[in-house]
CSV table of C-alpha atoms in Angstrom, one decimal:
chain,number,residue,atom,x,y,z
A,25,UNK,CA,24.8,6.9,8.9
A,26,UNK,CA,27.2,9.1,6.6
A,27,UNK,CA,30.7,9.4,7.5
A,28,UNK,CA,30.7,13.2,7.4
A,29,UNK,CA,28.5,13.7,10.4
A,30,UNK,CA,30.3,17.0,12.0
A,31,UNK,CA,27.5,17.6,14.2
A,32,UNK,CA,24.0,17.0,12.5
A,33,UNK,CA,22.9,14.0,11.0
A,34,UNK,CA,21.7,14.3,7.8
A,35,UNK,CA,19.0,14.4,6.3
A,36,UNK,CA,17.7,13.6,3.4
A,37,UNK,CA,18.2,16.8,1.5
A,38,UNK,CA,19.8,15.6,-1.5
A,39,UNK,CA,18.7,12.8,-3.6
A,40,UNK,CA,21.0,9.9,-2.7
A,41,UNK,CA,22.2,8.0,-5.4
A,42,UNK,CA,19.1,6.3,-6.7
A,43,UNK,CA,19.8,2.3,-6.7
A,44,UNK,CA,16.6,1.1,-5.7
A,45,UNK,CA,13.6,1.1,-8.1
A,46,UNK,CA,10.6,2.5,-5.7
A,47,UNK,CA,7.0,0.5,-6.0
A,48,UNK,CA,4.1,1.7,-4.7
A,49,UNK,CA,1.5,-0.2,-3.1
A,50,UNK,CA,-1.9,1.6,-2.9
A,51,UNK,CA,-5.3,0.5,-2.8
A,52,UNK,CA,-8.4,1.5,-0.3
A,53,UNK,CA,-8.6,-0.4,3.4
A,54,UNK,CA,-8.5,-3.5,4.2
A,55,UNK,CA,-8.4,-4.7,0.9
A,56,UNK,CA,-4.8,-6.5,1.4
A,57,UNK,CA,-2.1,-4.3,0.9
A,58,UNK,CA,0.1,-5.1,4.3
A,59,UNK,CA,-0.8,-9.4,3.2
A,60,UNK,CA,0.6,-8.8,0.0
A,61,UNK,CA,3.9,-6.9,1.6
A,62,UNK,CA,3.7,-9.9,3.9
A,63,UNK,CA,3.8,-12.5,0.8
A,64,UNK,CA,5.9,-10.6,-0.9
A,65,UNK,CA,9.0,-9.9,1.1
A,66,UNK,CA,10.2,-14.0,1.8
A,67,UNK,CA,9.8,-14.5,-2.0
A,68,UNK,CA,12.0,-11.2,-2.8
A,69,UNK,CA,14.1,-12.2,0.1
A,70,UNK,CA,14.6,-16.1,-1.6
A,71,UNK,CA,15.3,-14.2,-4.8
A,72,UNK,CA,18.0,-12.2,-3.7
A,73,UNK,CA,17.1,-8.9,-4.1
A,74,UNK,CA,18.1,-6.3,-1.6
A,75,UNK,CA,14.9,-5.1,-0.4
A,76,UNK,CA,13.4,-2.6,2.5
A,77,UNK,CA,9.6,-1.0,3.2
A,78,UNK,CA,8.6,2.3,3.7
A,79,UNK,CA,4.2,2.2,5.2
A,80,UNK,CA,2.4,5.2,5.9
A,81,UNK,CA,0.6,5.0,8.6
A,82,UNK,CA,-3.3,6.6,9.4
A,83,UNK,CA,-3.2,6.2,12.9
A,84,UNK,CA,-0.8,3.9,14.1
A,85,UNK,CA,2.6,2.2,13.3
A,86,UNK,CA,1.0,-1.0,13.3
A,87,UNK,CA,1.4,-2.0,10.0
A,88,UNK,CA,5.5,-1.3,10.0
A,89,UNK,CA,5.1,-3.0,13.2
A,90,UNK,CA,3.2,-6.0,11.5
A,91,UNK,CA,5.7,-6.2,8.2
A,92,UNK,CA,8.7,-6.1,11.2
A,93,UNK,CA,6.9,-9.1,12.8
A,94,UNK,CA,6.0,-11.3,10.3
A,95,UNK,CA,8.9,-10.7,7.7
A,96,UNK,CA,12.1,-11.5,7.0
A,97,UNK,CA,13.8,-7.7,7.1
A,98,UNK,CA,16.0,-6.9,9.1
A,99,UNK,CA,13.7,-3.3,11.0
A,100,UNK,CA,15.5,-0.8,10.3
A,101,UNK,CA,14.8,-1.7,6.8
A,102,UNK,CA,11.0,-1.0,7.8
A,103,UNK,CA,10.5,3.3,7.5
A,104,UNK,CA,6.7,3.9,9.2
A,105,UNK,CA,6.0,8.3,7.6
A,106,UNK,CA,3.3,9.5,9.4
A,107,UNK,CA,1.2,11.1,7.4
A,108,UNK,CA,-1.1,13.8,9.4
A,109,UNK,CA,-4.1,11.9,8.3
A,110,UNK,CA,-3.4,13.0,5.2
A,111,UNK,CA,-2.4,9.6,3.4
A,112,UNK,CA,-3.3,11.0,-0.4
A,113,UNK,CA,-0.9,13.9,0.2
A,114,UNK,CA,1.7,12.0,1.4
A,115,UNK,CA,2.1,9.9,-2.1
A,116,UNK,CA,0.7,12.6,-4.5
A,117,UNK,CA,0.5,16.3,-3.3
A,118,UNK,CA,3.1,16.5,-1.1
A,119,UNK,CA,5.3,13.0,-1.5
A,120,UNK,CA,8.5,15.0,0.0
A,121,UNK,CA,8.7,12.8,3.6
A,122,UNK,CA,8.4,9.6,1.5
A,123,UNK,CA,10.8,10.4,-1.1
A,124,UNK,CA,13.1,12.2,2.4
A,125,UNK,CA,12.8,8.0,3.7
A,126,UNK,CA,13.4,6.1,0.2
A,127,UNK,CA,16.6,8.5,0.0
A,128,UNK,CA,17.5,7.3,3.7
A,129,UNK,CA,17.1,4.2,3.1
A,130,UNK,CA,19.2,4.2,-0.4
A,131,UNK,CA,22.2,6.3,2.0
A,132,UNK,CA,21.8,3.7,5.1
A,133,UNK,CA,21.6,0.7,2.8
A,134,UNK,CA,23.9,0.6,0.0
A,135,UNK,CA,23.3,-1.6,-2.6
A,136,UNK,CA,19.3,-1.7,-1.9
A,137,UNK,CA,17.5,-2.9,-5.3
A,138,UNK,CA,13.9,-2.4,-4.1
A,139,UNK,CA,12.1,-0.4,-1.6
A,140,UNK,CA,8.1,-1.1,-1.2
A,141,UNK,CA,5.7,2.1,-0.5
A,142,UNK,CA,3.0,0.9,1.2
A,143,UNK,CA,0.3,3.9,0.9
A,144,UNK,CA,-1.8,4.5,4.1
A,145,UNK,CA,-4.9,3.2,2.9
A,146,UNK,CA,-7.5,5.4,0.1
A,147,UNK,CA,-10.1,5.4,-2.1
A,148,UNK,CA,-10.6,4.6,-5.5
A,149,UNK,CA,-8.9,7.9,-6.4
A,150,UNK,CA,-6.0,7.9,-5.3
A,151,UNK,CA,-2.8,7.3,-7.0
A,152,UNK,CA,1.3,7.9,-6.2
A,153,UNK,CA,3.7,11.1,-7.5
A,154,UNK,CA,5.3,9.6,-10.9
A,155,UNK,CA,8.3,11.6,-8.8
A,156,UNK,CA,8.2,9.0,-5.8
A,157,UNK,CA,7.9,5.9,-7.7
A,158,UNK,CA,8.9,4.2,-10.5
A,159,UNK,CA,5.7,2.0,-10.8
A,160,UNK,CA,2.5,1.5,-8.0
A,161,UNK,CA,0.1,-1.3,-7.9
A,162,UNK,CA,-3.2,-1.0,-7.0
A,163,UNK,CA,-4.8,-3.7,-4.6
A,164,UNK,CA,-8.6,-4.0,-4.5
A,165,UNK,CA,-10.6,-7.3,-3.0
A,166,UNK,CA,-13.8,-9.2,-3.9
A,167,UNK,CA,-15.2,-8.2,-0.9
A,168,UNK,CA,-14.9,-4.6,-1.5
A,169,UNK,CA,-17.5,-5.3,-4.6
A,170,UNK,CA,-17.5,-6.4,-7.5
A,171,UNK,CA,-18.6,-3.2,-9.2
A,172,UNK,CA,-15.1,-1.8,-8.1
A,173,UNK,CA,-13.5,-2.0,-12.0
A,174,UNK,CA,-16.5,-0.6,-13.9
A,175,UNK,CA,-16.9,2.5,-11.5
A,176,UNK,CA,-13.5,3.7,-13.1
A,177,UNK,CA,-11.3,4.9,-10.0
A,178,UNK,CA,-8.4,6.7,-10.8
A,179,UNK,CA,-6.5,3.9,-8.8
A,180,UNK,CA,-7.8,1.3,-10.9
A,181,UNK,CA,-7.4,2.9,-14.3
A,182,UNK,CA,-3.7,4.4,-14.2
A,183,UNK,CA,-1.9,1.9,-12.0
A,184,UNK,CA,0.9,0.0,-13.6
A,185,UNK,CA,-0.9,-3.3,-12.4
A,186,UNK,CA,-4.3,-3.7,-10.7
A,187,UNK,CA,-4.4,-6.9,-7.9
A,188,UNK,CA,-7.3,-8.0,-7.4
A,189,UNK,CA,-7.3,-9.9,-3.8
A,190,UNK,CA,-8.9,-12.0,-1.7
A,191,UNK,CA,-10.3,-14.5,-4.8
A,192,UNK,CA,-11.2,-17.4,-2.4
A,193,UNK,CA,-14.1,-14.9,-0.5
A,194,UNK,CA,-15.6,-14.1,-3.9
A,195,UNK,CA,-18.7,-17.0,-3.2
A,196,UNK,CA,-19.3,-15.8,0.0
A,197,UNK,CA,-19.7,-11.8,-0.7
A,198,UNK,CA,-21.3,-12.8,-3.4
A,199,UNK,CA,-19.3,-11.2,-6.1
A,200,UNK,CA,-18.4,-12.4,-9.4
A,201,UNK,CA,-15.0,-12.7,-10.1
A,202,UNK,CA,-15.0,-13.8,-13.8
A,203,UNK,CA,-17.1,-10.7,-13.9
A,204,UNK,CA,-14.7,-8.4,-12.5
A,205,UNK,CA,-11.7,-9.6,-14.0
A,206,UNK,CA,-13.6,-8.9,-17.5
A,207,UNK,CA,-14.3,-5.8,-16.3
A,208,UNK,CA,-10.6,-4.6,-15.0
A,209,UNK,CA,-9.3,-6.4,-18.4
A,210,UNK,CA,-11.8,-3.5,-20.3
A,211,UNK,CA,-11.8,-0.2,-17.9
A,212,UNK,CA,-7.8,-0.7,-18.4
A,213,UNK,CA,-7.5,-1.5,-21.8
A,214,UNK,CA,-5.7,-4.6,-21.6
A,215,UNK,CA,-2.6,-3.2,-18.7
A,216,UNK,CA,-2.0,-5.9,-16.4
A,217,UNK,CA,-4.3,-7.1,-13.5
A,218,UNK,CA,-3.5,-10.5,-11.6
A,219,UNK,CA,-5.2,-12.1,-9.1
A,220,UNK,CA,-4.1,-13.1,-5.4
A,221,UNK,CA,-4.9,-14.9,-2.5
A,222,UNK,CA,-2.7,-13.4,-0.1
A,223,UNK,CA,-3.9,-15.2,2.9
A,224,UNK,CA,-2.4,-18.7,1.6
A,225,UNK,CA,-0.5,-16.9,-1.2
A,226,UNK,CA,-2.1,-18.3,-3.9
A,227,UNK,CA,-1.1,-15.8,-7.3
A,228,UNK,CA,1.8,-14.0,-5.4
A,229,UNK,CA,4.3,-15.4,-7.5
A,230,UNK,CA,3.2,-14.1,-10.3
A,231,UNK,CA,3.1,-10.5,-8.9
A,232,UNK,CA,6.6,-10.7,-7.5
A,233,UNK,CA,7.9,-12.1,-11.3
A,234,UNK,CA,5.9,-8.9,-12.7
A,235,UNK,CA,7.8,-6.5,-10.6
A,236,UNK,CA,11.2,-8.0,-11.4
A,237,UNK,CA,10.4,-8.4,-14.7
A,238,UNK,CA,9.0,-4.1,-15.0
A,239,UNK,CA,11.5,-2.6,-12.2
A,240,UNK,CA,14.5,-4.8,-11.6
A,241,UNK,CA,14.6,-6.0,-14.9
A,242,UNK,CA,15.7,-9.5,-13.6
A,243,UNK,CA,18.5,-7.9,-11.4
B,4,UNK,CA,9.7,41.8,-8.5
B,5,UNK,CA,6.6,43.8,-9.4
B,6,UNK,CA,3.9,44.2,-6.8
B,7,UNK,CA,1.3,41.5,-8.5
B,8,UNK,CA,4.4,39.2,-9.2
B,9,UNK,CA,5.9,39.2,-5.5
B,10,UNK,CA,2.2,38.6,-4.3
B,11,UNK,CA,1.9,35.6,-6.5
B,12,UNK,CA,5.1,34.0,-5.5
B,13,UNK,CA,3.8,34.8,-2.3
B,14,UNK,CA,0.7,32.9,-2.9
B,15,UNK,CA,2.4,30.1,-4.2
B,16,UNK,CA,5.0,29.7,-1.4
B,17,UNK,CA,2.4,30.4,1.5
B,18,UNK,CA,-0.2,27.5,-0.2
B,19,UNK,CA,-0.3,24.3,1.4
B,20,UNK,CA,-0.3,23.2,-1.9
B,21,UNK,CA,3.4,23.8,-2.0
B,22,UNK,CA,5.3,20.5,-0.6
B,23,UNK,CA,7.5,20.3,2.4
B,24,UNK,CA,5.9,17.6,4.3
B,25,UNK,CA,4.5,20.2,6.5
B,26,UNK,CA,1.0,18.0,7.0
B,27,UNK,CA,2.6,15.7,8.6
B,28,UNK,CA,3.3,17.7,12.0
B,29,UNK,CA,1.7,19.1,14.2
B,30,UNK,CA,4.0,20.6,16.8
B,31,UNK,CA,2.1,19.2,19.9
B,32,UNK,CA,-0.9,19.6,19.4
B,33,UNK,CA,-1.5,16.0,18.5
B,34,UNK,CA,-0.8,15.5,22.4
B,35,UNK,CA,-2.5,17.8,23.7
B,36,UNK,CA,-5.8,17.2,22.2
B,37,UNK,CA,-5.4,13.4,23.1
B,38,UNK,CA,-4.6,14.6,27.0
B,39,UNK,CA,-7.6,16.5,27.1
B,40,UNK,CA,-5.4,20.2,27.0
B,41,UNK,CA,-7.0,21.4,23.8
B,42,UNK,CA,-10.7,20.6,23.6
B,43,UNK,CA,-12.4,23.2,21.2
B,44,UNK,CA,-11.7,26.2,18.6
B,45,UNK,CA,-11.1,28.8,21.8
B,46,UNK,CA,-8.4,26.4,22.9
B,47,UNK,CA,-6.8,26.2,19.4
B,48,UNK,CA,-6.5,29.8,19.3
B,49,UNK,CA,-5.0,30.5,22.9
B,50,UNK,CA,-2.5,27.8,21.8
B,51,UNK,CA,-1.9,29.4,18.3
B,52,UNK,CA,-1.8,32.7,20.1
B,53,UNK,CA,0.8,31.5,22.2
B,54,UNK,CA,2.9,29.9,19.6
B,55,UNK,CA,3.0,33.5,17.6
B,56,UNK,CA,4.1,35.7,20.6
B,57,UNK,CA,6.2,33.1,22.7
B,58,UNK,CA,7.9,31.1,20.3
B,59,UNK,CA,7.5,32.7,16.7
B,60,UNK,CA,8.2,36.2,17.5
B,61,UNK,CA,11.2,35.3,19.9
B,62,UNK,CA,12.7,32.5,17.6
B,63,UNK,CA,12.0,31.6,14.5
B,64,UNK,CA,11.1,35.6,13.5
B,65,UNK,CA,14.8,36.7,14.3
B,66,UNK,CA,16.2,33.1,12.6
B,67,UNK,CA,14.2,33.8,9.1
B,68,UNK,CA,15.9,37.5,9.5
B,69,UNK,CA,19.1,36.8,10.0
B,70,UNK,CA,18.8,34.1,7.5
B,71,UNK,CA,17.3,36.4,5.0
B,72,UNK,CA,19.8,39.1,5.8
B,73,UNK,CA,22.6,36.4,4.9
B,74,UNK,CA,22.2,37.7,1.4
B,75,UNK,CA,23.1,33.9,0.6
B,76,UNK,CA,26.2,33.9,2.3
B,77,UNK,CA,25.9,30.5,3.2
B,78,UNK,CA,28.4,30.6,6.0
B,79,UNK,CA,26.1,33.1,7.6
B,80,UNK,CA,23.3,31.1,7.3
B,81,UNK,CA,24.7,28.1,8.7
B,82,UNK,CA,25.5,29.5,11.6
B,83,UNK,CA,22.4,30.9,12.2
B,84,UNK,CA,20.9,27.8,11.4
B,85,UNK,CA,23.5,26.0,14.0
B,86,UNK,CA,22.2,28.4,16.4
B,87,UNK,CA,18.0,27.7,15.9
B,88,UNK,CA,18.9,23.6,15.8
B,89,UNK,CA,21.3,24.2,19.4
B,90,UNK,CA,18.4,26.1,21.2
B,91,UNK,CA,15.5,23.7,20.6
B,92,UNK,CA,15.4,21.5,23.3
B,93,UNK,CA,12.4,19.0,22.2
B,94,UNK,CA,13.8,16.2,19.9
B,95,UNK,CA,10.7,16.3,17.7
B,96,UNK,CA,10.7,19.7,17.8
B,97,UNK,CA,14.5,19.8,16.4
B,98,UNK,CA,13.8,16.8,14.3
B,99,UNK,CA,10.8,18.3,12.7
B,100,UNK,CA,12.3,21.0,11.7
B,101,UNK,CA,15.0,19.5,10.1
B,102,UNK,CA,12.9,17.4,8.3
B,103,UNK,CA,10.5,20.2,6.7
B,104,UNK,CA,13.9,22.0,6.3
B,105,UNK,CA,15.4,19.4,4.7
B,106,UNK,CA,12.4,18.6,2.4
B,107,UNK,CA,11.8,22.5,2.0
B,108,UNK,CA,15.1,23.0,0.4
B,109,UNK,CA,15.3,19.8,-2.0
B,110,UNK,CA,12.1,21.3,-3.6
B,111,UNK,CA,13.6,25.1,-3.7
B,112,UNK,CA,17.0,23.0,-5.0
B,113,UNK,CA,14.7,21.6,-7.7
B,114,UNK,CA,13.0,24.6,-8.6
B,115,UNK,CA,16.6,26.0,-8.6
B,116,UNK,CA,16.0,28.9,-6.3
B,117,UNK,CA,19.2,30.4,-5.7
B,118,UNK,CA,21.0,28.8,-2.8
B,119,UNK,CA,19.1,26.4,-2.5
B,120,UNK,CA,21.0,23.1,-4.0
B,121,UNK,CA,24.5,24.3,-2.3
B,122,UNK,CA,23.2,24.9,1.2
B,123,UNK,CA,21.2,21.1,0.7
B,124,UNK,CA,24.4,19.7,0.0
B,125,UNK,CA,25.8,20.9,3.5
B,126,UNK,CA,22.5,19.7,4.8
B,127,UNK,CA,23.2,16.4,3.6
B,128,UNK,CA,26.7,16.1,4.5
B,129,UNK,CA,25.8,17.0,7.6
B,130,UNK,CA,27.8,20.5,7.9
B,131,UNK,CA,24.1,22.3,8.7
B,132,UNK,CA,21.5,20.6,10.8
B,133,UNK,CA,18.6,22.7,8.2
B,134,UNK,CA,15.9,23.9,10.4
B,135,UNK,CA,13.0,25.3,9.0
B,136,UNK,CA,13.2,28.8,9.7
B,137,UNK,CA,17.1,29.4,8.7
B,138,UNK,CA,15.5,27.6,5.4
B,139,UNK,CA,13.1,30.0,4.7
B,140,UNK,CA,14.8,32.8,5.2
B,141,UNK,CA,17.4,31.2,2.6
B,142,UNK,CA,15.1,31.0,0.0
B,143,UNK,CA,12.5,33.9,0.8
B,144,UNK,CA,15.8,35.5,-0.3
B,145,UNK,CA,16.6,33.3,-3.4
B,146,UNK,CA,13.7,34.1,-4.5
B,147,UNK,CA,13.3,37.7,-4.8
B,148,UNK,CA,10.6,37.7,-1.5
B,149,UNK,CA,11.4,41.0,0.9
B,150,UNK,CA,12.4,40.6,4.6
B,151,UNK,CA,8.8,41.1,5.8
B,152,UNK,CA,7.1,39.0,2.9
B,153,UNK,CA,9.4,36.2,4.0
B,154,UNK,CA,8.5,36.6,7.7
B,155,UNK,CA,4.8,36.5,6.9
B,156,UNK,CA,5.5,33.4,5.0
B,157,UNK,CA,7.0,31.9,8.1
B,158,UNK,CA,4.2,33.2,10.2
B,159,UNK,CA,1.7,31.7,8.2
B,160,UNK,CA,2.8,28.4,7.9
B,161,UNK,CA,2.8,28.5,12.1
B,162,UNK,CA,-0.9,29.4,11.5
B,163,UNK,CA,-2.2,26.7,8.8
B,164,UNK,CA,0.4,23.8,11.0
B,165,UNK,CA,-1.4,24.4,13.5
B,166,UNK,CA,-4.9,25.1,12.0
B,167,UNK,CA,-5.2,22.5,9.5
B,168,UNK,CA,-3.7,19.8,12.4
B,169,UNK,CA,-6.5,21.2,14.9
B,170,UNK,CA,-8.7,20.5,12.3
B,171,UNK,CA,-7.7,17.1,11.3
B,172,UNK,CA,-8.0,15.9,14.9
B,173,UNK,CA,-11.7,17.0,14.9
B,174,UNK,CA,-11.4,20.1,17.0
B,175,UNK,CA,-12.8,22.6,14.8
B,176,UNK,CA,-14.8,22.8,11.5
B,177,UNK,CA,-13.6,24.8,8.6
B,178,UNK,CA,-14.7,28.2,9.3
B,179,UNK,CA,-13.0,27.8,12.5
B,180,UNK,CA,-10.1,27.5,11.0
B,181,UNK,CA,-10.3,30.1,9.0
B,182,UNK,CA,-11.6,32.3,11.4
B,183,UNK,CA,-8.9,31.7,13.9
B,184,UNK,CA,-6.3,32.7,11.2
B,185,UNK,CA,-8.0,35.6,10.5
B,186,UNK,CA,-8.2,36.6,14.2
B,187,UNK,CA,-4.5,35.8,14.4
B,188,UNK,CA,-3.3,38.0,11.8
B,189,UNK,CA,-3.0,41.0,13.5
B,190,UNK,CA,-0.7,39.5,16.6
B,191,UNK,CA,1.7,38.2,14.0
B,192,UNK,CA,1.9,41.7,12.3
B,193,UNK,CA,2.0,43.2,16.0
B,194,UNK,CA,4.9,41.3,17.1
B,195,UNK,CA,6.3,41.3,13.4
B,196,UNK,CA,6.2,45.5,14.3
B,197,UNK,CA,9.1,45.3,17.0
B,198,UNK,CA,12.8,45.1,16.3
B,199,UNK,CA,13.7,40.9,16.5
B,200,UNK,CA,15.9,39.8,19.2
B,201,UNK,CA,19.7,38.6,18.2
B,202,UNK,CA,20.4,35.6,17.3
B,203,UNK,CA,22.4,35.5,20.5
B,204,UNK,CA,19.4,35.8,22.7
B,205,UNK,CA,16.9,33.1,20.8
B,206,UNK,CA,13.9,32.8,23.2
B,207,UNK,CA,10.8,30.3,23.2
B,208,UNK,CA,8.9,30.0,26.1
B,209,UNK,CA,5.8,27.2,25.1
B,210,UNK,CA,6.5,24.8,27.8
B,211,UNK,CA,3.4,22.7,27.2
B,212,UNK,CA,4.0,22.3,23.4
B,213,UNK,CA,7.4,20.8,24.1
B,214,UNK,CA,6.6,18.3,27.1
B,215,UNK,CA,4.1,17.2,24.5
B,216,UNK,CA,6.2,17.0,21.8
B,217,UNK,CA,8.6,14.9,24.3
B,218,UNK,CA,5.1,13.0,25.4
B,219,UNK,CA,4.6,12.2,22.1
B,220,UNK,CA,7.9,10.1,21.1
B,221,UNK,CA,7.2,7.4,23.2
B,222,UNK,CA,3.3,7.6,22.5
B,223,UNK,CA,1.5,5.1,20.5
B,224,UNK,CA,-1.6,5.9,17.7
B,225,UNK,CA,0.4,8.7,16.4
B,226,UNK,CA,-1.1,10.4,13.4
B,227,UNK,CA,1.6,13.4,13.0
B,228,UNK,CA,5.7,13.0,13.4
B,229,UNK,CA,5.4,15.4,16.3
């Protein structure tokens, strides 16, 4: 909380002093986003870097709830927008409550390096406000299809990097990874695209050095 | 500001397009459709109806007048706006409109309406809590918008909050909507008619919106911030 509190706490009118770089994490249902925040945060947290979440939630505040359980944050570093079950709007159209909570957390927090925007869940369409963040990944998983790449989502295409999740399913669902890798590798035109396992965390590494590499520059 | 030219920033202002995290509330109604009080369109418009003569024309009308009449004195306007935060009573309510306020005037600020990056500043210092309707009237005034295009602003974003919210939760189809906004229109410009009441003697009386809205903080499944 501000110093200067004569009455009203504030809110996030003003842009706070931007230290953290802001990543989004989109990508549609199920296909691994919360996992990946889940992998992600004791490896950022073992790095060093000053860290906090922001989720949008559809219906509940489960999966703040669920990065507050199984992480290493502190929770108040874990923001839960509710988003009128309007998730899209909330990171495109209207990004103005996410971008109210990345400035509270900059003002609460100072010092804070990297705060992860976990969207609420979408299709292959969606994407984040270039005004909210300074770079979004895009997770999709094997068991969504894997015909995902080649139908050209927007999510897929302009993403600063595509994961593609869940690799160790891909003989079971029947999908062909090699297949879709090729296929992400085309559609994109070479941008990045990595591959995870988030349930044993198989490929996180690789995602967490990308990030540091492209926002923190190796703060 | 020539007729076509006020009615286009009217239009832009007034679209949901326009961002100020509005989507994201719902001012009860969530509650109330999950209790079982609002169950079809007919409901939705009683409750809208209710929220336009017992809260909008007693409260926020007068706050987005007084506001407006400021003439962007922002002394004037903060106290105004001191006033509207002291006299709601629900916390989401308060909170809620802070936080459209506040997210209202960072986009004005940006757009550099005049006003608008100043009064933020005391907003973020904490010297003005920022509620929504001492907000609009700030920068219905910044930007060139007359008392009653401002009010009419303010009177439809009541309408499509709760509309488009109704809708979300399943309780009406499109046309609904729109048919209940039409069929609201002419209460707001009714009790738009009158002379407002003074700041001094701000008045809501929507007792089932609030309990809900205090129901609602300790709820669970929440798809709106109030």
């Amino acid at each position: 909380m501000n110093e200067i509190t004569p009455g009203f706490p504030a809110v996030a009118a003003a842009s706070a002093p931007r230290s953290a770089a802001r990543v989004g994490v989109g990508g549609p249902v199920g296909s691994g986003k919360t996992a990946l925040l889940e992998q992600l945060i004791p490896r950022f947290t073992a790095r060093g870097t000053n860290l906090a979440v922001i989720t949008n939630d559809i219906a509940t505040k489960e999966d703040a709830e669920r990065v507050r359980r199984t992480s290493l944050l502190a929770p108040e570093r874990v923001l839960a927008v509710e988003t009128g079950a309007c998730p899209h709007s909330a990171i495109r159209e209207d990004p103005t409550l996410n971008m109210q909570s990345a400035d509270e957390l900059d003002r609460t927090f100072p010092g804070l390096e990297l705060i992860l925007i976990e969207s609420g869940g979408d299709n292959l369409a969606s994407s984040f406000s270039l005004d909210l963040v300074d770079f979004w990944m895009f997770v999709i998983d094997v068991a969504g299809g894997d015909d995902i790449p080649r139908k050209r989502g927007l999510g897929v295409l302009s993403c600063d990097l595509l994961v593609i999740n869940k690799t160790d399913l891909a003989p079971y669902v029947r999908s062909d990874l090699d297949r879709m890798l090729r296929e992400a590798n085309e559609v994109r035109g070479g941008r990045p695209v990595l591959t995870t396992n988030c349930h044993t965390g198989e490929g996180v590494d690789a995602v967490m050095e990308h990030i540091a590499r492209e926002v923190l520059f190796d703060r | 500001m020539s007729d076509l030219s006020g009615a286009m920033a009217l239009l832009q202002l007034g679209d949901s397009f326009f961002p100020s995290g509005a989507a994201s509330f719902s001012w009860g109604l969530e509650t109330l459709r999950a209790e079982g009080h609002l169950a079809r369109a007919g409901d939705v418009e009683a409750f809208l109806a209710g929220q336009i003569r017992l809260r909008w024309a007693t409260f926020d009308r007068p706050v987005v007048l007084a506001s407006h009449r400021a003439h962007g004195d922002l002394e004037v306007v903060a106290a105004v706006d001191r006033e509207a935060d002291a006299a709601t009573l629900a916390r989401e309510a308060r909170e809620g409109g802070r936080r459209i306020g506040a997210a209202l005037l960072r986009v004005h600020a940006g757009l550099g309406t005049p006003g608008a990056a100043s009064y933020r500043d005391r907003v973020a210092s904490g010297h003005a809590p920022g509620q929504l309707a001492a907000v609009q009237g700030l920068a219905g005034f910044g930007c060139g918008l007359s008392e009653s295009a401002t009010c009419a602003l303010s009177a439809y974003g009541v309408g499509v909050a709760i509309v488009s919210a109704a809708l979300r939760v399943g309780l009406l189809g499109h046309l609904d909507g729109q048919r209940i906004l039409s069929r609201c229109r002419p209460l707001a410009v009714e009790v738009a008619a009158g002379p407002p009441a003074g700041i001094e003697s701000l008045h809501a009386y929507t007792p089932m919106a609030e309990i809900a809205m205090m129901r609602h903080e300790v709820g669970t499944g929440r798809l709106f911030a109030n």
